[in-house]
mmCIF file of C-alpha atoms and ligand atoms in Angstrom:
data_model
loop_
_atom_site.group_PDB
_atom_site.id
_atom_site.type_symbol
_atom_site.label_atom_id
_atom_site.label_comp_id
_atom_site.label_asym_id
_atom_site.label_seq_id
_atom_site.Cartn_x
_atom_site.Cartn_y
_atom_site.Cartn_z
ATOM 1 C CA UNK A 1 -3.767 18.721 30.244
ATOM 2 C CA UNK A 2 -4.201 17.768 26.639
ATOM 3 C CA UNK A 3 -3.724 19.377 24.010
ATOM 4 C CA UNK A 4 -6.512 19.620 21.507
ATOM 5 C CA UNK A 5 -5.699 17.706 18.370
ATOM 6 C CA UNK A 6 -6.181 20.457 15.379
ATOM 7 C CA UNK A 7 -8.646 19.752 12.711
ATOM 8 C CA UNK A 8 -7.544 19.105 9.864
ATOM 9 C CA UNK A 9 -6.942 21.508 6.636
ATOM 10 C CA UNK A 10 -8.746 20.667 3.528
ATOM 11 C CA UNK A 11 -5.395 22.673 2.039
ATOM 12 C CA UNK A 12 -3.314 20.378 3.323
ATOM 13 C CA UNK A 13 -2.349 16.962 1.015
ATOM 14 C CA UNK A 14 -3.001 13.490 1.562
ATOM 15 C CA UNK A 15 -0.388 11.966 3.483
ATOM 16 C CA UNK A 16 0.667 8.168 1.541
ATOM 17 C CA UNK A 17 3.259 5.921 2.829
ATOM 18 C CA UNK A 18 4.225 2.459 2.172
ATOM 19 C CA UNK A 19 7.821 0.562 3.237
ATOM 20 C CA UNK A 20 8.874 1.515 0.224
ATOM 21 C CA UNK A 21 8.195 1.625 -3.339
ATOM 22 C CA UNK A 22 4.874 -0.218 -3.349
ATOM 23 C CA UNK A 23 2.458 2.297 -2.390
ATOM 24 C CA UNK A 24 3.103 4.050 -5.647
ATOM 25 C CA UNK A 25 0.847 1.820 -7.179
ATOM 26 C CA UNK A 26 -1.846 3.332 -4.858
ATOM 27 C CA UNK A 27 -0.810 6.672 -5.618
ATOM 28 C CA UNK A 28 -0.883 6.203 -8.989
ATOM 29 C CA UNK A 29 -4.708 5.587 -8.716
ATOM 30 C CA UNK A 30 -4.964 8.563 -6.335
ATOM 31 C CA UNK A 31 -3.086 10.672 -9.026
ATOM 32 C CA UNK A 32 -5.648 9.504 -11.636
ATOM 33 C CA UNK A 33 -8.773 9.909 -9.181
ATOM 34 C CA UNK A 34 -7.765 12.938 -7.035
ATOM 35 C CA UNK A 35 -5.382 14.858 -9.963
ATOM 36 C CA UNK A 36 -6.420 18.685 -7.659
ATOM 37 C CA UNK A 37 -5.328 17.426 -4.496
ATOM 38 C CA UNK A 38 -1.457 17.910 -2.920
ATOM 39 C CA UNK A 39 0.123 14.544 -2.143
ATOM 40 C CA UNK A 40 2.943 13.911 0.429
ATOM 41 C CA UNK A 41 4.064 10.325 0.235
ATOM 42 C CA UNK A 42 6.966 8.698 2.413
ATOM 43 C CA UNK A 43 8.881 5.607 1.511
ATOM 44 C CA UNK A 44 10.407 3.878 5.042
ATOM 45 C CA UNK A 45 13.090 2.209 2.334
ATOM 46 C CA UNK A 46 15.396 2.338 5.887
ATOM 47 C CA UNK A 47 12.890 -0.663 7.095
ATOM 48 C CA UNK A 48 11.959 -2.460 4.022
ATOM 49 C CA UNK A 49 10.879 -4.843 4.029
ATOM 50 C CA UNK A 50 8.218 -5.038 6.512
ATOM 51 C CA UNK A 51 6.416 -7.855 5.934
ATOM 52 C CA UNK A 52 9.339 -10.289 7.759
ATOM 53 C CA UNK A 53 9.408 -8.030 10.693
ATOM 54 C CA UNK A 54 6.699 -8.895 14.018
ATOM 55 C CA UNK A 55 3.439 -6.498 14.543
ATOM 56 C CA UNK A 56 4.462 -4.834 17.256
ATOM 57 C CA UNK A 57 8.021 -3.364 15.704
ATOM 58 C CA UNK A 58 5.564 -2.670 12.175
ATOM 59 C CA UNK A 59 3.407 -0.799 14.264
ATOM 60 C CA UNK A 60 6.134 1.344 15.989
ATOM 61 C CA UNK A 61 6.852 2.415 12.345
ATOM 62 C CA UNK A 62 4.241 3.122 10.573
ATOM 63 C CA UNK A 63 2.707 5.432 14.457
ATOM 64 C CA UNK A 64 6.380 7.364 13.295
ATOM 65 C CA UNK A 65 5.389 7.858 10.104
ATOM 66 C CA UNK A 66 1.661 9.021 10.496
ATOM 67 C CA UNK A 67 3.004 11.280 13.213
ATOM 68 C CA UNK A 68 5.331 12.949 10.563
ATOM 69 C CA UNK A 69 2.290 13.261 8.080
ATOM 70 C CA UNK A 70 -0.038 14.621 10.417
ATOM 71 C CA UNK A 71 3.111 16.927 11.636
ATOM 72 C CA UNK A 72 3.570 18.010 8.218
ATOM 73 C CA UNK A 73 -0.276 18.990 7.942
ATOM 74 C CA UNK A 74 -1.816 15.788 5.959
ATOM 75 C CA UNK A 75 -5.314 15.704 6.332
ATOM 76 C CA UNK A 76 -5.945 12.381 5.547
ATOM 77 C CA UNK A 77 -3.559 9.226 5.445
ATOM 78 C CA UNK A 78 -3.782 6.165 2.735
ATOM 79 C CA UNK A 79 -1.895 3.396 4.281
ATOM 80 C CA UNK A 80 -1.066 2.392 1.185
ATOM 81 C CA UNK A 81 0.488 -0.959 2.430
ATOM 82 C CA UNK A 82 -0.978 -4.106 3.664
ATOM 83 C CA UNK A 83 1.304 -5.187 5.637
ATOM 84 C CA UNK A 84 1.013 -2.098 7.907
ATOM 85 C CA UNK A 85 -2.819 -2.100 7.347
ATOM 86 C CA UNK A 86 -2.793 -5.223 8.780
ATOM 87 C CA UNK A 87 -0.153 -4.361 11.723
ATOM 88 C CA UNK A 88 -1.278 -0.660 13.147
ATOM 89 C CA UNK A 89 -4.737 0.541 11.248
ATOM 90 C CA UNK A 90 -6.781 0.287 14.298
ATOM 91 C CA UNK A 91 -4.259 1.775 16.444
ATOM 92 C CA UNK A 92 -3.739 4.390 14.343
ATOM 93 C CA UNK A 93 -7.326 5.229 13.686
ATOM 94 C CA UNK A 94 -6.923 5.513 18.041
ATOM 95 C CA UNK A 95 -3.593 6.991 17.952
ATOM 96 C CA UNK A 96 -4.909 9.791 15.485
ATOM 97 C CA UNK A 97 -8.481 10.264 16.161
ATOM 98 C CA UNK A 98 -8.942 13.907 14.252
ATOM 99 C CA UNK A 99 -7.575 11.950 10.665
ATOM 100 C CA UNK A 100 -9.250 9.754 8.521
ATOM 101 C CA UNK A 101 -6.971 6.968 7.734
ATOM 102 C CA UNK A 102 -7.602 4.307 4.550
ATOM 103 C CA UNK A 103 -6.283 1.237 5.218
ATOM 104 C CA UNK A 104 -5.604 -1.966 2.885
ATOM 105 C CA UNK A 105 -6.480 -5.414 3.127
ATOM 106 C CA UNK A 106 -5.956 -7.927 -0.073
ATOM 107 C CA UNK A 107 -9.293 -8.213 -2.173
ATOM 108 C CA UNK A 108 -10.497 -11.440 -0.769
ATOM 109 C CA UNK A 109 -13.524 -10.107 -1.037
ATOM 110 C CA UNK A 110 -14.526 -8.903 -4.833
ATOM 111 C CA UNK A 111 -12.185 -12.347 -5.511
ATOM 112 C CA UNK A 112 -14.393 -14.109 -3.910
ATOM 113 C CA UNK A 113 -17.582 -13.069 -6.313
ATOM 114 C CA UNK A 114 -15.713 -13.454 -9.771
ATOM 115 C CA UNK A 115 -14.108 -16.937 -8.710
ATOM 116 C CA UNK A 116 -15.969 -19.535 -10.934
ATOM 117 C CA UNK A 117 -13.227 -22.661 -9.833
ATOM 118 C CA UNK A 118 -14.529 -21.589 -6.633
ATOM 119 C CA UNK A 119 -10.789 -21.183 -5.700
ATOM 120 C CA UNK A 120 -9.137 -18.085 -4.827
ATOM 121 C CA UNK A 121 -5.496 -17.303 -4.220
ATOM 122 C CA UNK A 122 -3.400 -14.453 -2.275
ATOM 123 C CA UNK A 123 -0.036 -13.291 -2.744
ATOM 124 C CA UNK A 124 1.413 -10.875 0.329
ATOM 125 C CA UNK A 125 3.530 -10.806 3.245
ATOM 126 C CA UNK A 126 3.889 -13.069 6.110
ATOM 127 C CA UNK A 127 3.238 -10.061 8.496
ATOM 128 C CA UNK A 128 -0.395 -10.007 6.140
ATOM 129 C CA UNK A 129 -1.421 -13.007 6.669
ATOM 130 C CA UNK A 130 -0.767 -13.163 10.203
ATOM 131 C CA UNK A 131 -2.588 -10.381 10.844
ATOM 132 C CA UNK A 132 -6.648 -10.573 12.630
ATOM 133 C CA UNK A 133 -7.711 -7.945 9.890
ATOM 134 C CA UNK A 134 -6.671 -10.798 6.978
ATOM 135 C CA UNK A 135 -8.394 -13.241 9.036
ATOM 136 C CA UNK A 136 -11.564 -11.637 9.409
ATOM 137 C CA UNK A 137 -12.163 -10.479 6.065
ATOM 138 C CA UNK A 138 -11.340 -13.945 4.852
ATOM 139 C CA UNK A 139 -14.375 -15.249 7.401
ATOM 140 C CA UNK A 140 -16.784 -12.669 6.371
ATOM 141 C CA UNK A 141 -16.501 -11.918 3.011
ATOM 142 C CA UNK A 142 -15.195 -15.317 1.323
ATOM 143 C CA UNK A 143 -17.907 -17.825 2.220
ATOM 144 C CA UNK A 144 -18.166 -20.335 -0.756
ATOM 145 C CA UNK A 145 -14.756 -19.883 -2.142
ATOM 146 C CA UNK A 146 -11.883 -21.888 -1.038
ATOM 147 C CA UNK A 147 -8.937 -19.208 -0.128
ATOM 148 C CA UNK A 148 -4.977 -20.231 -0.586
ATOM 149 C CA UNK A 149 -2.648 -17.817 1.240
ATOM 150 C CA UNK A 150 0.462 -17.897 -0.122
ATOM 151 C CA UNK A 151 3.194 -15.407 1.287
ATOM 152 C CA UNK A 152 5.888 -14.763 -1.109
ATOM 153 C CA UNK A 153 8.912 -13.386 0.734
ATOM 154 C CA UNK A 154 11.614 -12.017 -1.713
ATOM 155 C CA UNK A 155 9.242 -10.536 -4.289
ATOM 156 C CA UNK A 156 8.969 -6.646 -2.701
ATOM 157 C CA UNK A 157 13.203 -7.055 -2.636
ATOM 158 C CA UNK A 158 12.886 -7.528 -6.843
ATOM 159 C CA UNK A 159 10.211 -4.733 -7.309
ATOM 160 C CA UNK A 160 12.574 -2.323 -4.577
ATOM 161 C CA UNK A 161 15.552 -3.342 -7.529
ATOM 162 C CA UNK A 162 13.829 -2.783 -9.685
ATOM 163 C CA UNK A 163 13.522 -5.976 -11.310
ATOM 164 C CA UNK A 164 9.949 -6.446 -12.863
ATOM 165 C CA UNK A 165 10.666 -9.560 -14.860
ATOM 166 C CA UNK A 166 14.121 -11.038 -15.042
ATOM 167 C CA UNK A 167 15.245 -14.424 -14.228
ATOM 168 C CA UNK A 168 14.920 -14.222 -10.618
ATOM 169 C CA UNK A 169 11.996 -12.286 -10.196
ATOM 170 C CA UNK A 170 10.292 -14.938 -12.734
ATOM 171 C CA UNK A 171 11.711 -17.990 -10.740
ATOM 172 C CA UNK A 172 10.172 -16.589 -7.372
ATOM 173 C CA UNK A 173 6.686 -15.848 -8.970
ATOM 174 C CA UNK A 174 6.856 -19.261 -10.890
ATOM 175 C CA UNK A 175 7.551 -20.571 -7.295
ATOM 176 C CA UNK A 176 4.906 -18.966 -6.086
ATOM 177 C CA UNK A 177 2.475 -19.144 -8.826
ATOM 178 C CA UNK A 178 2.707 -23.059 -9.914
ATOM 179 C CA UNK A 179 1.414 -24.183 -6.875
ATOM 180 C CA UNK A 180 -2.154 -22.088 -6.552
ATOM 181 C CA UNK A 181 -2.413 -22.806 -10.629
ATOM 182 C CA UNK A 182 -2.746 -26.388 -9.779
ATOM 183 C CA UNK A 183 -5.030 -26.189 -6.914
ATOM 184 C CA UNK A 184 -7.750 -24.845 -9.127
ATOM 185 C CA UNK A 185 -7.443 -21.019 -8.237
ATOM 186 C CA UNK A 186 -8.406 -19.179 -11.645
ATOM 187 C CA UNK A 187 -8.584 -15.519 -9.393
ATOM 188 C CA UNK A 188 -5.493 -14.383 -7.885
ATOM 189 C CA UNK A 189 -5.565 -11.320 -5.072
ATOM 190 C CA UNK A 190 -2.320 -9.030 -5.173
ATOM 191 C CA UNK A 191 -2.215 -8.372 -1.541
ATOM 192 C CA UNK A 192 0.743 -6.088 -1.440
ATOM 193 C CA UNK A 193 1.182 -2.914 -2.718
ATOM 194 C CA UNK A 194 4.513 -3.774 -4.598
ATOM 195 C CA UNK A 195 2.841 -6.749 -6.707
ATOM 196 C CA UNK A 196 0.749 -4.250 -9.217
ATOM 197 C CA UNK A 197 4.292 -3.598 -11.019
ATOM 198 C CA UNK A 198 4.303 -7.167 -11.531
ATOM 199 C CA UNK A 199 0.994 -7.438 -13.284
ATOM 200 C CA UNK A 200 2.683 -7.577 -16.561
ATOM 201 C CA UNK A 201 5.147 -10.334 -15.624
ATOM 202 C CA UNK A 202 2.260 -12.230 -13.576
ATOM 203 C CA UNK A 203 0.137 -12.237 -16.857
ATOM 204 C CA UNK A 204 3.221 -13.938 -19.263
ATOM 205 C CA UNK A 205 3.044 -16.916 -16.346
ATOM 206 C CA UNK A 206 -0.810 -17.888 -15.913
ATOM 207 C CA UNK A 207 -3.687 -18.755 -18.626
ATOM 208 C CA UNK A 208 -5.166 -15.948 -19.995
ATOM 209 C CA UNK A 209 -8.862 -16.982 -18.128
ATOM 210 C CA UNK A 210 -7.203 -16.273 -14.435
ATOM 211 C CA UNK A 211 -8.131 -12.902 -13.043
ATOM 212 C CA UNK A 212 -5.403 -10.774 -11.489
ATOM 213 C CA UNK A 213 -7.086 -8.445 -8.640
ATOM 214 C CA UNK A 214 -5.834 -5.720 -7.009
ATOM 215 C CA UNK A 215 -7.187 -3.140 -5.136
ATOM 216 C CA UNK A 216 -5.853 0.467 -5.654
ATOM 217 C CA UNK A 217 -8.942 1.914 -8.108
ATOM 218 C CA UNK A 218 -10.717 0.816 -5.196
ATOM 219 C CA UNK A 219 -8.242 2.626 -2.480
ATOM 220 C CA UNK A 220 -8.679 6.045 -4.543
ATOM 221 C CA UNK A 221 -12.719 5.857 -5.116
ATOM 222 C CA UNK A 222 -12.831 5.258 -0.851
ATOM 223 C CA UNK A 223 -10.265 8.028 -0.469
ATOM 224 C CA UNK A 224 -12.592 10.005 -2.337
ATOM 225 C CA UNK A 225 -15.941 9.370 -0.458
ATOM 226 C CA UNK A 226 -13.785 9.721 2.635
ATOM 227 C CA UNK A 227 -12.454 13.479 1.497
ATOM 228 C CA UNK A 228 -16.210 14.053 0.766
ATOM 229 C CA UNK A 229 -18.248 12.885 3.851
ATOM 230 C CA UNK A 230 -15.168 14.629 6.226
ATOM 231 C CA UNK A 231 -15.437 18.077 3.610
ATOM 232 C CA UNK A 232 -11.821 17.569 3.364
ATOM 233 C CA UNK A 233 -12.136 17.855 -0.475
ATOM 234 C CA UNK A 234 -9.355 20.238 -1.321
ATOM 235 C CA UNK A 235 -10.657 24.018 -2.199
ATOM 236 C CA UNK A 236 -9.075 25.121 -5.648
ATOM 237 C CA UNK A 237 -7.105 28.173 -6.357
ATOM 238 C CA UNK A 238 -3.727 27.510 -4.960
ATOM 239 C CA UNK A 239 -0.921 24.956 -6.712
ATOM 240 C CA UNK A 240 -1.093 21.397 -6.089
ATOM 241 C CA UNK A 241 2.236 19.898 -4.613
ATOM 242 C CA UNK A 242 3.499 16.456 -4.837
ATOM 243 C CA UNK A 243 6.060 15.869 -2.439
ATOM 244 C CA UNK A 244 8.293 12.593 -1.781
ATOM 245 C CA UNK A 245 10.273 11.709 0.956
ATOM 246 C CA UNK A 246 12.197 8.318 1.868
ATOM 247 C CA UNK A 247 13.924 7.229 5.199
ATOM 248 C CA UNK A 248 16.723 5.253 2.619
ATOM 249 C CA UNK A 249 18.213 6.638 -0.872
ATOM 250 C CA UNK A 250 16.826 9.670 -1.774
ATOM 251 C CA UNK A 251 18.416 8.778 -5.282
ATOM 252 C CA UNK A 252 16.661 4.747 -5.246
ATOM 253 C CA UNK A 253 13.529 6.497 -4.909
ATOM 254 C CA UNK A 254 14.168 8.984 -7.724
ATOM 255 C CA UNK A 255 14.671 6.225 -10.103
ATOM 256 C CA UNK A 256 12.052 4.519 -8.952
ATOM 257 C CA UNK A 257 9.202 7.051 -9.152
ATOM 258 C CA UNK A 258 11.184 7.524 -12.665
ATOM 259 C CA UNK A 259 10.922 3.638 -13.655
ATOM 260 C CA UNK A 260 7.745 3.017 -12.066
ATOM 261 C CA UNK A 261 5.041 6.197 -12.976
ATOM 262 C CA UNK A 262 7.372 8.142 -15.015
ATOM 263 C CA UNK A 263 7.381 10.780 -12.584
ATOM 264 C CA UNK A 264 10.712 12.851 -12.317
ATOM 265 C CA UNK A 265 10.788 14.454 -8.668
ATOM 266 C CA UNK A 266 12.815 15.921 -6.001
ATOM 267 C CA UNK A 267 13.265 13.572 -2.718
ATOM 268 C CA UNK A 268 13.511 14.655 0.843
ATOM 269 C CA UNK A 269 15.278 12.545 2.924
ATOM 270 C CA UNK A 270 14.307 11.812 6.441
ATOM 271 C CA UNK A 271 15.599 10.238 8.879
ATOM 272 C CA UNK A 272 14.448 8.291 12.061
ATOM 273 C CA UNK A 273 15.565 9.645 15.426
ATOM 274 C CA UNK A 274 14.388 8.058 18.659
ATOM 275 C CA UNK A 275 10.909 6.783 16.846
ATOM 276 C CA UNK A 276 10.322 10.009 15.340
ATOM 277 C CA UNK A 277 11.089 10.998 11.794
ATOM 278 C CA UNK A 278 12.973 14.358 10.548
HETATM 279 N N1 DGL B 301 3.934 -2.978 0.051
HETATM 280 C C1 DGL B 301 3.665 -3.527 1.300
HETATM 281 C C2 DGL B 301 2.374 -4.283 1.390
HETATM 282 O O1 DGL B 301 1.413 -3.910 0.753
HETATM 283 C C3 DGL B 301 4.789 -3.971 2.187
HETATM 284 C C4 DGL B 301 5.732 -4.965 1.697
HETATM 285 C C5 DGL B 301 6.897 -5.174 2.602
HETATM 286 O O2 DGL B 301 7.558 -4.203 2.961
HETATM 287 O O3 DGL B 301 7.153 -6.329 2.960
HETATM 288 O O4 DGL B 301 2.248 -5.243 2.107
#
C-alpha cells in the first residue's frame, strides 16, 4: 500500500538548492521578496559542476536532494538552477506531487521583447542547452529574435573560487562574450544561476546599450504567487530560520555566503549515501 504523501506545512521553509553557490543569487531575491519566511537551502558542492554531467545522472541528484527537503519539512522547492530545471523539473513535479516546485529556464523570453538588434544571446551550461525545456521555450516564446546559445563551461568553477573578475575569469567571459557582441546581440540572458555574481564584471566588457537579463526577481515574485494560490504563505508568530547545508566544504560555503550576500552562517554538512542525503 502507499503511503499518503503529507501535506505540506505552511511553517515549514522553502527548500532552495543549486550545485553549488549559484542559487544564492535566487535566494537573495527570495530574501528580499519573502524576508518572513524560513529558508533551507543545500549546495551539492560534492557534484559541481553539473552542467558537464548527462540528464539522467543530474536528475538522480537533484530527486536526492528534493527528497532531503521534503524530508526535512520544505513546503515548497525553488530549483534555483537551470541546469537541473532543465534535467529533472518534470520528474520532480511527478516524483513529488504534494510540493510545488519553481523551476528555471534562461529568460529567452522577456529577452526576446527588449531585443531591438533583433539578436539575443544565452550564457549557461551544456546540460541547459541540451535540455527539451530550453528548446521549447526558445520555439514559443522567441519568435522574431534570432537566439545564440553559447555554453560557457569553466565560468561556475571561477564564481565556486570565488573569482568574480580576475584575469581568468575575464579571459573566459571575453571568450565567451566577443563572439555574441559581434553577431549583433545587444540583450544577453544569464542562464545560470552562478552568472548574476558576474554582472559587475560582464558590464566592464560590453557597451553600455546591451541589456544583461536575469531572472531571479522573477523566481521570487512566482514563488510568491505560488505560496499564495497553495495557502502555503507562512503564518507569523514564530522565528524565521535560515538554514544552509552543502554536500562539499562546509567552510567554502561559509565564505561564500560571506563573499557573496554578506551573510555570516552556520553550515550543515551532508553527505550522500546510496542516493540519499544525510
Ligand atoms: N547554477 C547552475 C545553473 O543555473 C548550475 C551550474 C553548474 O553546476 O554547472 O545552471
Amino acid at each position: 500500500m502507499n503511503a499518503t504523501p503529507l501535506l505540506p506545512n505552511p511553517s515549514g521553509p522553502i527548500g532552495v538548492f543549486d550545485s553549488g553557490v549559484g542559487g544564492l543569487s535566487i535566494l537573495r531575491a527570495l530574501l528580499e521578496r519573502l524576508p518572513y519566511e524560513s529558508y533551507l537551502y543545500v549546495a551539492d558542492s560534492a557534484h559541481c559542476p553539473y552542467g558537464s554531467r548527462g540528464h539522467a545522472e543530474i536528475l538522480r541528484l537533484s530527486e536526492g536532494i528534493a527528497r532531503y527537503l521534503v524530508n526535512s519539512g520544505a513546503k515548497a522547492i525553488v530549483v534555483a538552477c537551470n541546469t537541473a530545471s532543465a534535467a529533472a523539473l518534470a520528474h520532480l513535479r511527478a516524483t513529488f506531487p504534494q510540493i510545488p516546485f519553481i523551476g528555471m529556464v534562461p529568460a529567452v523570453k522577456p529577452a526576446a521583447r527588449m531585443t531591438r538588434s533583433g539578436v539575443v544571446g544565452v550564457l549557461a551550461t551544456p546540460a541547459t542547452f541540451g535540455g527539451q525545456l530550453y528548446e521549447e521555450v526558445v520555439e514559443q516564446h522567441a519568435s522574431g529574435a534570432r537566439v545564440l546559445s553559447m555554453a560557457c563551461p569553466g565560468l561556475v568553477e571561477r564564481v565556486e573560487e570565488g573569482d568574480l573578475d580576475g584575469p581568468t575569469t575575464r579571459a573566459l567571459l571575453r571568450q565567451y562574450l566577443t563572439p555574441l557582441l559581434e553577431a549583433g546581440a545587444d540583450t544577453l540572458v544569464l542562464g545560470c544561476t552562478h552568472y548574476p555574481f558576474l554582472a559587475p564584471t560582464i558590464r566592464t566588457l560590453v557597451p553600455a546599450e546591451v541589456a544583461l537579463v536575469e531572472p531571479s526577481e522573477a523566481v521570487a515574485r512566482q514563488t510568491a504567487r505560488v505560496l499564495t494560490e497553495r495557502g502555503l504563505v507562512r503564518p507569523g508568530g514564530t522565528a524565521t530560520q535560515r538554514l544552509y547545508a552543502t554536500t562539499g566544504d562546509a567552510a567554502h560555503l561559509a565564505a561564500a555566503l560571506q563573499h557573496l550576500l554578506g551573510r555570516e552562517s552556520d553550515i550543515r554538512a551532508l553527505q550522500w549515501h546510496e542516493g540519499m542525503l544525510g
